[in-house]
Short mmCIF file of C-alpha atoms in Angstrom, two decimals:
data_model
loop_
_atom_site.label_atom_id
_atom_site.label_comp_id
_atom_site.label_asym_id
_atom_site.label_seq_id
_atom_site.Cartn_x
_atom_site.Cartn_y
_atom_site.Cartn_z
CA ASP B 1 -0.06 -0.04 0.06
CA ALA B 2 1.32 3.47 -0.72
CA GLY B 3 0.51 4.85 2.63
CA VAL B 4 -1.51 8.26 3.39
CA ILE B 5 -1.12 10.57 0.53
CA GLN B 6 -1.28 14.22 1.19
CA SER B 7 -0.98 17.02 -1.26
CA PRO B 8 0.55 19.63 -1.80
CA ARG B 9 3.72 18.76 0.13
CA HIS B 10 4.49 22.57 0.32
CA GLU B 11 2.55 25.62 -0.26
CA VAL B 12 3.43 29.30 0.18
CA THR B 13 0.24 31.68 -0.18
CA GLU B 14 -0.41 35.27 0.59
CA MET B 15 -2.57 36.00 3.49
CA GLY B 16 -6.45 36.35 2.60
CA GLN B 17 -5.96 33.44 0.25
CA GLU B 18 -7.94 30.25 0.14
CA VAL B 19 -5.90 27.18 0.87
CA THR B 20 -6.99 23.43 0.34
CA LEU B 21 -5.10 20.52 1.36
CA ARG B 22 -6.06 16.99 0.35
CA CYS B 23 -5.65 13.58 1.82
CA LYS B 24 -5.92 10.19 0.54
CA PRO B 25 -6.12 7.85 3.34
CA ILE B 26 -4.98 4.08 3.17
CA SER B 27 -7.71 2.06 1.44
CA GLY B 28 -9.83 0.06 3.84
CA HIS B 29 -9.24 2.36 6.94
CA ASP B 30 -12.20 3.80 8.62
CA TYR B 31 -10.79 6.61 10.58
CA LEU B 32 -9.26 9.87 9.23
CA PHE B 33 -7.54 12.41 11.09
CA TRP B 34 -6.25 15.92 10.44
CA TYR B 35 -3.40 17.39 12.65
CA ARG B 36 -1.76 20.58 12.78
CA GLN B 37 1.96 20.68 14.11
CA THR B 38 3.71 23.99 15.17
CA MET B 39 6.93 24.37 17.47
CA MET B 40 4.80 26.04 20.20
CA ARG B 41 1.80 23.52 20.24
CA GLY B 42 3.23 20.73 19.21
CA LEU B 43 0.97 18.22 17.23
CA GLU B 44 -2.55 19.08 17.68
CA LEU B 45 -5.80 17.31 16.55
CA LEU B 46 -8.25 19.29 14.56
CA ILE B 47 -10.94 17.02 13.42
CA TYR B 48 -11.19 13.20 12.78
CA PHE B 49 -13.88 11.19 10.64
CA ASN B 50 -15.15 7.73 11.33
CA ASN B 51 -16.79 6.04 8.22
CA ASN B 52 -16.75 9.64 6.33
CA VAL B 53 -18.70 11.29 9.05
CA PRO B 54 -16.93 13.80 11.40
CA ILE B 55 -16.70 12.72 14.81
CA ASP B 56 -15.15 15.57 16.78
CA ASP B 57 -14.16 18.91 15.47
CA SER B 58 -13.50 20.46 18.55
CA GLY B 59 -9.95 21.09 17.72
CA MET B 60 -10.79 23.18 14.68
CA PRO B 61 -9.50 26.69 15.57
CA GLU B 62 -12.21 28.79 14.03
CA ASP B 63 -14.81 29.03 11.47
CA ARG B 64 -12.07 29.83 8.81
CA PHE B 65 -11.33 26.17 8.94
CA SER B 66 -13.35 23.44 7.47
CA ALA B 67 -12.66 19.68 6.35
CA LYS B 68 -14.97 17.49 4.41
CA MET B 69 -14.68 13.65 3.54
CA PRO B 70 -17.16 13.16 0.54
CA ASN B 71 -16.01 9.53 0.25
CA ALA B 72 -13.88 6.66 1.81
CA SER B 73 -10.69 7.66 -0.24
CA PHE B 74 -10.59 11.70 -0.13
CA SER B 75 -10.58 14.40 2.34
CA THR B 76 -10.01 17.89 2.25
CA LEU B 77 -8.98 20.69 4.68
CA LYS B 78 -9.72 24.37 3.82
CA ILE B 79 -8.64 27.46 5.22
CA GLN B 80 -10.39 30.41 4.06
CA PRO B 81 -9.22 33.16 4.20
CA SER B 82 -5.74 32.45 5.52
CA GLU B 83 -3.67 34.37 7.86
CA PRO B 84 -0.03 33.86 8.91
CA ARG B 85 -0.66 32.33 12.13
CA ASP B 86 -2.11 29.25 9.95
CA SER B 87 1.56 28.45 8.97
CA ALA B 88 2.24 24.96 10.11
CA VAL B 89 2.72 21.45 8.86
CA TYR B 90 -0.67 19.67 8.46
CA PHE B 91 -0.76 15.91 8.82
CA CYS B 92 -3.49 13.69 7.53
CA ALA B 93 -3.55 10.39 9.30
CA SER B 94 -5.81 7.14 9.03
CA SER B 95 -6.17 3.87 11.01
CA LEU B 96 -7.78 0.51 10.31
CA SER B 97 -10.44 0.75 13.11
CA ARG B 98 -10.93 2.36 16.39
CA PRO B 99 -7.32 4.11 17.32
CA LEU B 100 -5.09 3.14 20.18
CA SER B 101 -7.23 -0.09 20.68
CA GLY B 102 -4.46 -2.00 19.15
CA ASN B 103 -4.85 0.10 15.88
CA THR B 104 -2.01 1.99 14.51
CA ILE B 105 -2.59 5.43 13.24
CA TYR B 106 -0.74 5.99 10.11
CA PHE B 107 0.40 9.46 9.32
CA GLY B 108 1.15 10.89 5.76
CA GLU B 109 4.44 13.08 4.91
CA GLY B 110 2.54 16.21 5.83
CA SER B 111 1.68 19.50 3.91
CA TRP B 112 4.10 22.41 4.75
CA LEU B 113 1.91 25.70 4.69
CA THR B 114 3.30 29.10 4.82
CA VAL B 115 1.29 32.04 4.75
CA VAL B 116 2.83 35.52 4.01
CA LEU K 1 -7.22 17.76 29.91
CA ALA K 2 -3.69 15.98 28.91
CA LYS K 3 -3.95 12.48 29.84
CA THR K 4 -0.12 11.99 29.73
CA THR K 5 2.95 13.63 31.02
CA GLN K 6 6.32 13.14 29.58
CA PRO K 7 9.49 15.13 29.95
CA ILE K 8 10.16 17.67 27.21
CA SER K 9 13.68 16.66 26.25
CA MET K 10 16.44 14.39 26.83
CA ASP K 11 20.27 14.08 25.67
CA SER K 12 22.18 10.81 25.35
CA TYR K 13 25.45 9.60 24.08
CA GLU K 14 25.54 7.13 21.32
CA GLY K 15 25.59 3.46 22.51
CA GLN K 16 23.63 4.15 25.73
CA GLU K 17 20.26 2.93 26.81
CA VAL K 18 17.77 5.41 26.87
CA ASN K 19 14.40 5.17 29.07
CA ILE K 20 11.79 7.76 28.34
CA THR K 21 9.07 7.60 31.10
CA CYS K 22 5.47 8.68 30.74
CA SER K 23 2.80 9.40 33.45
CA HIS K 24 -0.65 8.35 32.88
CA ASN K 25 -2.30 8.56 36.56
CA ASN K 26 -5.81 8.44 35.11
CA ILE K 27 -5.53 5.52 32.95
CA ALA K 28 -8.70 3.41 32.23
CA THR K 29 -9.02 -0.34 32.52
CA ASN K 30 -9.41 -0.86 28.94
CA ASP K 31 -6.78 1.77 27.64
CA TYR K 32 -3.53 0.62 25.92
CA ILE K 33 -0.39 2.58 25.83
CA THR K 34 1.12 3.45 22.35
CA TRP K 35 4.56 5.10 21.49
CA TYR K 36 5.07 7.01 18.46
CA GLN K 37 8.41 8.34 16.93
CA GLN K 38 8.67 11.26 14.78
CA PHE K 39 11.86 12.26 12.69
CA PRO K 40 12.21 15.88 11.44
CA SER K 41 10.40 16.57 8.35
CA GLN K 42 8.16 13.45 8.51
CA GLY K 43 4.97 12.29 10.16
CA PRO K 44 5.06 10.13 13.63
CA ARG K 45 5.26 6.36 13.01
CA PHE K 46 4.21 3.78 15.59
CA ILE K 47 6.98 2.16 17.59
CA ILE K 48 5.18 -0.07 20.31
CA GLN K 49 2.37 -0.70 22.23
CA GLY K 50 1.26 -2.55 25.49
CA TYR K 51 -1.19 -3.11 27.99
CA LYS K 52 0.84 -4.53 30.75
CA THR K 53 4.07 -5.89 31.92
CA LYS K 54 6.67 -5.73 29.43
CA VAL K 55 6.67 -5.84 25.66
CA THR K 56 9.79 -5.73 23.04
CA ASN K 57 10.04 -5.71 19.61
CA GLU K 58 12.72 -5.20 17.06
CA VAL K 59 13.10 -1.20 17.86
CA ALA K 60 12.38 -0.87 21.71
CA SER K 61 10.83 -2.27 24.95
CA LEU K 62 7.92 -0.98 26.84
CA PHE K 63 7.73 -1.60 30.63
CA ILE K 64 4.29 -1.16 32.36
CA PRO K 65 4.04 -1.56 36.00
CA ALA K 66 1.41 -3.30 37.86
CA ASP K 67 -0.53 -0.15 38.46
CA ARG K 68 -0.17 1.02 34.97
CA LYS K 69 -0.02 4.68 36.06
CA SER K 70 3.36 5.16 34.00
CA SER K 71 5.19 3.50 31.30
CA THR K 72 8.86 3.50 30.16
CA LEU K 73 9.84 3.21 26.57
CA SER K 74 13.61 1.76 26.50
CA LEU K 75 15.77 2.37 23.50
CA PRO K 76 18.69 -0.05 23.55
CA ARG K 77 22.10 1.38 22.41
CA VAL K 78 20.81 4.51 20.59
CA SER K 79 22.49 5.80 17.52
CA LEU K 80 22.32 9.06 16.11
CA SER K 81 19.44 8.08 13.90
CA ASP K 82 17.47 7.75 16.75
CA THR K 83 17.44 11.47 17.37
CA ALA K 84 13.53 12.19 17.33
CA VAL K 85 10.43 13.25 19.14
CA TYR K 86 8.93 10.42 20.92
CA TYR K 87 5.09 10.61 22.10
CA CYS K 88 3.19 8.67 24.51
CA LEU K 89 -0.47 8.09 23.89
CA VAL K 90 -3.11 6.32 26.23
CA GLY K 91 -6.53 4.99 24.79
CA PRO K 92 -8.89 4.00 23.21
CA ASP K 93 -10.53 6.68 22.04
CA GLN K 94 -13.66 6.61 24.19
CA THR K 95 -14.16 10.21 25.36
CA GLY K 96 -13.34 12.00 21.83
CA ALA K 97 -10.48 13.75 20.73
CA ASN K 98 -8.46 14.04 23.98
CA ASN K 99 -6.82 10.36 23.67
CA LEU K 100 -5.46 11.37 20.29
CA PHE K 101 -3.74 14.32 21.43
CA PHE K 102 0.12 14.07 20.72
CA GLY K 103 1.23 17.31 22.16
CA THR K 104 4.96 18.24 21.93
CA GLY K 105 6.34 14.76 23.10
CA THR K 106 9.97 14.29 24.29
CA ARG K 107 12.85 15.69 22.05
CA LEU K 108 15.58 12.91 22.22
CA THR K 109 18.88 14.26 21.01
CA VAL K 110 21.54 11.42 20.62
CA ILE K 111 25.22 12.93 20.75
CA PRO K 112 28.15 11.36 19.09
#
């Protein structure tokens, strides 16, 4: 399996622009997660899905952030409008079943976002 | 409310054994303890998972005392390539996102 695939790997955008990050989970995985990593806050969970349904979005920082999972093989994280403080590495991850109950969470390589 | 507490950073010389301890005083009966490793510019990857006593694989050992309120990740004879951030997680995900919180982990630096 190719693992969790994210795109783009790197993006530099101007403040106010819309940013869309994409993710393809590992085939057959029921859970999909979006994380954000910064030096100050570490690795934070933004939102996660189970069978394409959002389960917990309490980590989404504000209304400028939205995430969708239209089918089992694709998810997007959108920031509109983007701000410099959104600069971070965004990771997508997936797991076969209920995470931590003997099930590993597999991470993608991350999308490095810089908002100038 | 964070469920785990671990040191922010550790340094070690090459060839030494490194032990990273994680505190999880409120661990639940059906919770597992899972450790992840993250190299620079990469996503975290699974290292080891355990429920009680000792678990060993080709990468590390995990020691869990009888009360399960803490756990220790042991890396034998570390090399420079073991320089990474190590995260301790406790779960399953019963209460939502809290158990899936990685935080800042323990930054291990291996010195030549």
